[in-house]
Short mmCIF file of C-alpha atoms in Angstrom, two decimals:
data_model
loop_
_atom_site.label_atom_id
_atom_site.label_comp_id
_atom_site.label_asym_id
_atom_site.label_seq_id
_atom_site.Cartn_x
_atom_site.Cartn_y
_atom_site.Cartn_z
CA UNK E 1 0.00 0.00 0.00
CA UNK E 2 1.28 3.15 -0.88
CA UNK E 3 0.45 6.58 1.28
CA UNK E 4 0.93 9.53 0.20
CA UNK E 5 0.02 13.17 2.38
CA UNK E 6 -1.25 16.66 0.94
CA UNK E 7 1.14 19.25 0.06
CA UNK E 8 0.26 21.60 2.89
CA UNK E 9 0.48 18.36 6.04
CA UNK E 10 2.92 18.81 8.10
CA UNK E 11 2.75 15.46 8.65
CA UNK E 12 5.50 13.03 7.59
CA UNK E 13 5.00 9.46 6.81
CA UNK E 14 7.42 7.10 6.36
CA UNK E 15 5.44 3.70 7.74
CA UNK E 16 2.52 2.67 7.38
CA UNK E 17 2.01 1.42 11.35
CA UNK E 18 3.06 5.66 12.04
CA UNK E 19 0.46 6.67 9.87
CA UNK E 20 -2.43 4.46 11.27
CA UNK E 21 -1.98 5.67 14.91
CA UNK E 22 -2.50 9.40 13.69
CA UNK E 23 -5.89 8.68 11.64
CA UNK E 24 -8.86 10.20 12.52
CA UNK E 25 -11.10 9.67 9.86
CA UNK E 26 -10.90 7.30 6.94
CA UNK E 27 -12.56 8.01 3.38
CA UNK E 28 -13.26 4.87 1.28
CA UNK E 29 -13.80 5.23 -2.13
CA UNK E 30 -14.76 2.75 -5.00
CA UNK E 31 -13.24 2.49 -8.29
CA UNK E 32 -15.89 1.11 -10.37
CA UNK E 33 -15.02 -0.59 -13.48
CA UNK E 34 -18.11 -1.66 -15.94
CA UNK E 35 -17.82 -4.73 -18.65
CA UNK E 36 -19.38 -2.72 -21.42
CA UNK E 37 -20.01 -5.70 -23.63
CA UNK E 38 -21.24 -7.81 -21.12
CA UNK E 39 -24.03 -8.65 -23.60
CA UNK E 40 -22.06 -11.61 -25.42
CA UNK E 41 -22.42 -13.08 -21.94
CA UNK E 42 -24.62 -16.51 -23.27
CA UNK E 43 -24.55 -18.51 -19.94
CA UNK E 44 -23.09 -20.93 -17.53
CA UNK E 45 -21.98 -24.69 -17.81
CA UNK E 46 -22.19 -27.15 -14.72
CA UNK E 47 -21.14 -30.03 -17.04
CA UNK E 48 -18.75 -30.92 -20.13
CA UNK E 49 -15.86 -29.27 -21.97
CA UNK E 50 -16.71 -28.12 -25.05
CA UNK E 51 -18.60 -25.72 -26.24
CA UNK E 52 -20.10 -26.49 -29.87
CA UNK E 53 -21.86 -24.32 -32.27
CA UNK E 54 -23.93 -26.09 -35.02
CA UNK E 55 -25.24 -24.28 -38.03
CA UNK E 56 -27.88 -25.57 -40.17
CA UNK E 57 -26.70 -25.08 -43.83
CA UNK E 58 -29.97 -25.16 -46.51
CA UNK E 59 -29.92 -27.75 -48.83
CA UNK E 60 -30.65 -26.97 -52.98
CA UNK E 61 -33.68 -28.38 -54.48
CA UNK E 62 -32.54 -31.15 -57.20
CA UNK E 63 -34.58 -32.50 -60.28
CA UNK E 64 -36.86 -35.26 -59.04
CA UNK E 65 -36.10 -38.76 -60.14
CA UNK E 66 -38.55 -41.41 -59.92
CA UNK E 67 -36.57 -44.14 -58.87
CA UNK E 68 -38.32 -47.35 -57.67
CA UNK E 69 -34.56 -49.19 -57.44
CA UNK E 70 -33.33 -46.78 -54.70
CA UNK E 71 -35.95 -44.62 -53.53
CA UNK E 72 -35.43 -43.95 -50.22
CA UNK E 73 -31.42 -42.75 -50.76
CA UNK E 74 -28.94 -41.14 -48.19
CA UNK E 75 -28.35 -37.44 -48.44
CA UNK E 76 -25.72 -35.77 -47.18
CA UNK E 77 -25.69 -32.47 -46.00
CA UNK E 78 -23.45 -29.35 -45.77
CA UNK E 79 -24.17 -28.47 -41.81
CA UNK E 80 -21.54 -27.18 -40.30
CA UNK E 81 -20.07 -27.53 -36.37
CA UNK E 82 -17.60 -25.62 -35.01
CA UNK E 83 -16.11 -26.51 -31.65
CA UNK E 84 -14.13 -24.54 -28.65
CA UNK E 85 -12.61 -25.91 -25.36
CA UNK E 86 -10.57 -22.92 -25.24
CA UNK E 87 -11.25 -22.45 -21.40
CA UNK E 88 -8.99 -19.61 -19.36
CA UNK E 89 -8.96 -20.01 -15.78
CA UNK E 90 -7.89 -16.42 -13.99
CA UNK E 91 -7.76 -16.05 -10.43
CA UNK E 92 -7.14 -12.35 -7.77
CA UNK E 93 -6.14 -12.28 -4.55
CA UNK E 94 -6.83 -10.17 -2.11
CA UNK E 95 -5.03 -9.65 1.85
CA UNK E 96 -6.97 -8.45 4.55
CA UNK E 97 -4.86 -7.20 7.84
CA UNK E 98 -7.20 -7.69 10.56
CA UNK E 99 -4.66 -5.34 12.91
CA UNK E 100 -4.39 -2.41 10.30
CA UNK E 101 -7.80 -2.57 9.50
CA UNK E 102 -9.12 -2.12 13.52
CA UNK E 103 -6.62 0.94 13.91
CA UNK E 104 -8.38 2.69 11.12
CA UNK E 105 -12.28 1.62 11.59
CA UNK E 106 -14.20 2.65 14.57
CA UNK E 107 -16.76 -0.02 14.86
CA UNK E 108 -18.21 -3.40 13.38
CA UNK E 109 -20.37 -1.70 10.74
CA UNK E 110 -17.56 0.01 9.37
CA UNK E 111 -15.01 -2.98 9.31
CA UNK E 112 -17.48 -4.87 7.52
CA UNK E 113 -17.91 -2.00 5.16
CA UNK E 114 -14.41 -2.01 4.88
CA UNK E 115 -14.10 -5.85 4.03
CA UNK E 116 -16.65 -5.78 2.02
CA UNK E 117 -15.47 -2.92 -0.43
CA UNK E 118 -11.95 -5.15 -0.50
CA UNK E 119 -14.38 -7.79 -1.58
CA UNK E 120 -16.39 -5.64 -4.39
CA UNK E 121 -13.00 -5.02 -5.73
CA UNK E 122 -13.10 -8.91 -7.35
CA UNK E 123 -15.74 -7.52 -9.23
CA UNK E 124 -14.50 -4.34 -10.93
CA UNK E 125 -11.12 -6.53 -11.39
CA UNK E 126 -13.33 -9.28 -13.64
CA UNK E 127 -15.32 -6.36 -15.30
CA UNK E 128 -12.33 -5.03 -16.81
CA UNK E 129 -10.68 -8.19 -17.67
CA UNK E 130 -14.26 -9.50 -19.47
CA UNK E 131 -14.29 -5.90 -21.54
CA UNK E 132 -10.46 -6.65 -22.95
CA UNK E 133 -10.82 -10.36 -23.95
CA UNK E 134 -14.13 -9.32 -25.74
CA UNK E 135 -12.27 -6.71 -27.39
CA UNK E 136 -9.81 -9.02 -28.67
CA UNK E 137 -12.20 -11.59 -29.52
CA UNK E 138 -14.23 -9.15 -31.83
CA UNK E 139 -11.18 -7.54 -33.53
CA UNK E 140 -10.67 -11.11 -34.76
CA UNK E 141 -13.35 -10.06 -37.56
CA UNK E 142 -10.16 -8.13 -38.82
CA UNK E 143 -7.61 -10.39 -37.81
CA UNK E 144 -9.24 -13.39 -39.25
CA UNK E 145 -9.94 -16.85 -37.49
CA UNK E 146 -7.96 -19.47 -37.05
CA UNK E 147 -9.24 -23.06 -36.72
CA UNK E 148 -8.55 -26.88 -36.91
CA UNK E 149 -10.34 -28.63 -39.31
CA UNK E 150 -10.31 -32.58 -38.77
CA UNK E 151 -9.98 -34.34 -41.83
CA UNK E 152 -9.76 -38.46 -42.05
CA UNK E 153 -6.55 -37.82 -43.29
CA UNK E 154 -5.11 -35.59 -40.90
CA UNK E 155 -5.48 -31.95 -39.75
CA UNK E 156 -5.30 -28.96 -41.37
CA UNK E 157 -4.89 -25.29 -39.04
CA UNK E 158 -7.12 -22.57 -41.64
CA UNK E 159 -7.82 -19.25 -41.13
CA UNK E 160 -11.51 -18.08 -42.48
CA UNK E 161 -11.53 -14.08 -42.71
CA UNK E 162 -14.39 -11.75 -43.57
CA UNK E 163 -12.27 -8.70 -45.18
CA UNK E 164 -12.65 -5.35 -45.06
CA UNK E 165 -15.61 -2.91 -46.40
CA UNK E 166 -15.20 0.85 -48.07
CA UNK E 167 -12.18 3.42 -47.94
CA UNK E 168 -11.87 5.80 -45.76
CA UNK E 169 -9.77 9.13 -45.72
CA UNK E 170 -9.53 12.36 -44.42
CA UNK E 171 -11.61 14.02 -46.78
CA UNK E 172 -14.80 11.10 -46.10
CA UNK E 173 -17.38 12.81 -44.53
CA UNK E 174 -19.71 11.48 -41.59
CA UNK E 175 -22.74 11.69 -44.18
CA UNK E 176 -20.67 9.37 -46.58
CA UNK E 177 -19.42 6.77 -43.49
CA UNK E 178 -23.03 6.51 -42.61
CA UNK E 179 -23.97 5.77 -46.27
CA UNK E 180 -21.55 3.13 -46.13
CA UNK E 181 -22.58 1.35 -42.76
CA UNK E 182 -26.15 1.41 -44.56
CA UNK E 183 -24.88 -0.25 -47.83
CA UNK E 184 -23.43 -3.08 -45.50
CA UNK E 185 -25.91 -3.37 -43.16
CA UNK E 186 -28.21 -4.39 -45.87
CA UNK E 187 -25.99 -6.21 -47.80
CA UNK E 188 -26.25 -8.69 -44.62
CA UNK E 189 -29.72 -8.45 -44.60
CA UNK E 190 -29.91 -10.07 -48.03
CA UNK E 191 -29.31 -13.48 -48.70
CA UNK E 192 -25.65 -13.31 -50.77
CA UNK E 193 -22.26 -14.47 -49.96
CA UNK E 194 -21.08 -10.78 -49.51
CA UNK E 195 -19.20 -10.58 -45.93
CA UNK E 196 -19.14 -14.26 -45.51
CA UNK E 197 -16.20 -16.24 -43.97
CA UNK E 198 -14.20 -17.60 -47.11
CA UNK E 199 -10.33 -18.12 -47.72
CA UNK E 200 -8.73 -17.52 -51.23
CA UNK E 201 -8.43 -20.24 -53.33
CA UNK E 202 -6.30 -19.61 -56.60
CA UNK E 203 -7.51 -15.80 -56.47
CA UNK E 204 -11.06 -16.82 -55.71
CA UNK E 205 -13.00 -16.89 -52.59
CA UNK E 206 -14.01 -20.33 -50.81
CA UNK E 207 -16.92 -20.23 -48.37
CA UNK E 208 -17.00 -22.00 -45.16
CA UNK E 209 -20.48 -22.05 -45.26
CA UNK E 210 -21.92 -23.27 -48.92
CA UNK E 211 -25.17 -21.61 -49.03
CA UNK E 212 -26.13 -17.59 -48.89
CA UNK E 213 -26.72 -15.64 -45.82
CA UNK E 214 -28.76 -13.14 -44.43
CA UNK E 215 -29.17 -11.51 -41.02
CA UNK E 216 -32.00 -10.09 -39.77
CA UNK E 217 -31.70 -6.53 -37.89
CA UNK E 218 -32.38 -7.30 -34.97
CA UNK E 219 -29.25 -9.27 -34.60
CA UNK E 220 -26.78 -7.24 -36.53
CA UNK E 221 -24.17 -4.99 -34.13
CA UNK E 222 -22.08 -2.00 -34.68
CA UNK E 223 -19.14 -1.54 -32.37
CA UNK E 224 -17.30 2.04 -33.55
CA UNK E 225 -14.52 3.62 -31.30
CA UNK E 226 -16.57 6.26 -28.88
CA UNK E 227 -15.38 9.63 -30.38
CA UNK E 228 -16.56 9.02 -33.37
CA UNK E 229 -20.05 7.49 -32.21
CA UNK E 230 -19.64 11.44 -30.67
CA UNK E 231 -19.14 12.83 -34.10
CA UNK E 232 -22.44 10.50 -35.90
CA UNK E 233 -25.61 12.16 -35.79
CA UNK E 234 -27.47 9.20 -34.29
CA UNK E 235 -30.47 10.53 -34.96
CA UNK E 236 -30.13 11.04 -38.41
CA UNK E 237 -28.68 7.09 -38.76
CA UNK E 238 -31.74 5.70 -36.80
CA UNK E 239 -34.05 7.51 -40.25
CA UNK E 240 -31.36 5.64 -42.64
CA UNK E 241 -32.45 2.74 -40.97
CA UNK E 242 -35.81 3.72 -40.44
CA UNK E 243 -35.24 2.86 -36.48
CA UNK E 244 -36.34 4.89 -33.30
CA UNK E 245 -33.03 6.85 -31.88
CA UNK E 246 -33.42 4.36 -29.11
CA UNK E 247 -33.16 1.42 -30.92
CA UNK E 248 -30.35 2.96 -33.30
CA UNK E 249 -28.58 3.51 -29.77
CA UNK E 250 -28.97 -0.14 -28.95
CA UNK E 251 -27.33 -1.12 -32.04
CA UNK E 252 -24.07 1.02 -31.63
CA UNK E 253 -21.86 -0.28 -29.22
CA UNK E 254 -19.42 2.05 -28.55
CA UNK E 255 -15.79 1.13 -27.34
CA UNK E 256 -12.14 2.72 -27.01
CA UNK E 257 -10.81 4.51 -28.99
CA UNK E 258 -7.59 2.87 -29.23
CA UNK E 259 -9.03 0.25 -31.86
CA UNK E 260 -9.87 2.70 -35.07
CA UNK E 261 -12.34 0.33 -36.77
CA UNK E 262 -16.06 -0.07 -36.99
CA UNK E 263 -16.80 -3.68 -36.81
CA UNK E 264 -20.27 -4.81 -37.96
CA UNK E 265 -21.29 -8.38 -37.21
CA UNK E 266 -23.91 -10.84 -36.64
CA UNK E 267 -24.22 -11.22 -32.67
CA UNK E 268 -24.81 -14.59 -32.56
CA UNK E 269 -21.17 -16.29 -33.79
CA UNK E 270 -19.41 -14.78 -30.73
CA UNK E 271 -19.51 -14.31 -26.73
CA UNK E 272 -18.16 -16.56 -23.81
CA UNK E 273 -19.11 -18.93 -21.05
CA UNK E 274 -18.43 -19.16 -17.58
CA UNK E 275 -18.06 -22.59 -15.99
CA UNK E 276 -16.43 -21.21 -12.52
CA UNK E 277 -16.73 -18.02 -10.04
CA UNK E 278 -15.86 -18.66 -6.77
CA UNK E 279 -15.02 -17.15 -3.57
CA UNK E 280 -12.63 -19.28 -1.32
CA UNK E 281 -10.01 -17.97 1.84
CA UNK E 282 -7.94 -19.05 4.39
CA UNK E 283 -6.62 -17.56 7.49
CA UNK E 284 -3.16 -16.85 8.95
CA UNK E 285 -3.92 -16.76 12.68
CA UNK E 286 -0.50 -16.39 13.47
CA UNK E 287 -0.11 -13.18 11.59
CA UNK E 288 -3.24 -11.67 11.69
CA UNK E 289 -4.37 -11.52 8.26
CA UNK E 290 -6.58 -13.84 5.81
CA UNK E 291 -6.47 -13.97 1.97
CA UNK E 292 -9.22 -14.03 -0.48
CA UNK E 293 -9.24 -15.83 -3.78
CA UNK E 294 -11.82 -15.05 -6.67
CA UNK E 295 -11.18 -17.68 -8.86
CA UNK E 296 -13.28 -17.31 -12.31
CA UNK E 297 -12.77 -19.54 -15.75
CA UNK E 298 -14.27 -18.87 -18.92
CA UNK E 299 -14.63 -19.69 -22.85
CA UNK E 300 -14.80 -16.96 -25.25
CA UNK E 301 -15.36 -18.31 -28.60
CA UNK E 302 -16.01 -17.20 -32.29
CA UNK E 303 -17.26 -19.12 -34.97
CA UNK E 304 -17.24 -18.08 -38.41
CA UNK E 305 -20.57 -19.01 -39.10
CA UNK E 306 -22.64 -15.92 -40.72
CA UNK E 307 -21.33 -12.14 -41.77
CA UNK E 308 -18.94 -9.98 -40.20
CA UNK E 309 -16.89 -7.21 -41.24
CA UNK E 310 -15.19 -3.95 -40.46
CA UNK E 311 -13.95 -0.46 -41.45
CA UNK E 312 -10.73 0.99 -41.03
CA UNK E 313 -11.94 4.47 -39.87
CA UNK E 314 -8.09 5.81 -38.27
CA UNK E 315 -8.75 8.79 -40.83
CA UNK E 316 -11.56 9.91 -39.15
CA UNK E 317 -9.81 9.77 -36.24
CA UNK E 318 -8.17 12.97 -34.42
#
């Protein structure tokens, strides 16, 4: 712990025992941290180890063949399952001095206040490490996935991306970026292979997923840096896509600023699980103190199974 003392105190500190005995009144304050994407959240698992996301590919009509020999024949299909067991186990500690502590409180309410803010600190501390790992996990719409895909014959590590959508310079203006979040957002809305997961393959595009996609609205997500979600009229986006301001607002989610891309995606390829969040301690008698342990584990996963894409918008930037 460190303590520092107001330029005017004539007080000098050099140990942190000194400085107790001469405390009359102890401030605490919170530092609350918020998971702002805590909406990928899809739920807990008491049993198993992988998580597995199945996607129901469409077949194609074919001609029909009246065919007494064989007329009840296999079909094969082109479903697709993608599978993570990616689980991160991540655990803070926290030391409560039962001595230091009673020097500074004045009574049982306000040790337990005091404990308990130690406590609430697991929770800011989990908050902020959720909000990074989703960061990272969505900027994987630029950085492209990488998976293992088992073969009979062996496996083979391929990386499906999505690509980028538009240019953007100095000279774009916010009327033009909002034209171009429109075009995209209903290119996904229409059943086409645009923004689909594909790799190259001799200079043309192979789809992980052989059929057309669409999205509906309702499930299609706009994550843009926050000073530039300040610079977009909102209002005048919602009429583009003929949406109240409040649902418009629900579809922009807005995050640092240190990641200068829009990313527009379908919400339902990516979030994480929790399988573990637990609060265990144990007590040194001897010394007078007793340790906390918040021990949390979870899966965050992406599967490139529908559109995704994003839009360099650094230019835009100041």
């Amino acid at each position: 712990m460190k303590i520092y003392t107001a330029d005017n105190s004539d007080i000098v500190v050099n140990d942190l025992g000194s400085a107790l005995k001469k405390v009359g009144h102890t401030i605490l304050q919170d530092i609350v941290l918020s998971n702002r994407l805590g909406f990928l959240f899809r739920g807990t698992l008491e049993y198993g180890e992988h998580i597995e996301h199945y996607v129901f590919v469409p077949n194609e009509f074919e001609n029909f063949v009246d065919d007494d020999a064989t007329p009840y024949p296999k079909k094969s299909n082109n479903d697709v399952s993608f599978w993570s067991s990616n689980w991160i186990m991540k655990q803070d500690t926290q030391t409560v001095e039962h001595r230091k502590i009673a020097k500074v409180v004045r009574n049982g309410d306000e040790l337990n206040d005091y404990v308990g803010r130690m406590l609430a600190k697991f929770s800011a501390t989990e908050n902020l490490y959720l909000y990074k790992e989703l960061k990272k996990l969505i900027a994987k719409i630029k950085d492209g996935v990488t998976m293992v895909q088992n073969f009979d014959d062996g496996d083979d590590n391929i990386t499906w991306v999505w690509g980028d959508t538009g240019s953007i310079t100095e000279d774009t203006t916010i009327d033009e970026l909002i034209m171009l979040i429109k075009n995209t957002v209903s290119a996904f809305t229409f059943a086409n292979y645009e923004h689909c997961p594909h790799v190259m393959d001799d200079d043309e595009p192979y789809y992980l997923i052989q059929s057309e996609i669409e999205v509906p609205l309702e499930n299609i997500l706009i994550c843009m840096p926050y000073q530039l979600v300040n610079k977009i009229d909102v209002e005048k986006l919602a009429q583009v896509f003929n949406l109240s301001k409040m649902d418009m607002f629900a579809k922009i989610i807005p995050i640092d600023n240190d990641d200068e891309n829009i990313y527009i995606f379908d919400k339902r390829m990516l979030g994480y699980y929790n399988r573990m969040r637990k609060i265990t301690n144990t007590t040194n008698e001897k010394k007078h103190y007793t340790n906390f342990f918040y021990t949390i584990e979870n899966n965050f996963y992406i599967a490139p199974s529908s559109k995704a894409t994003y839009i360099d918008v650094s230019a835009m930037l100041d």
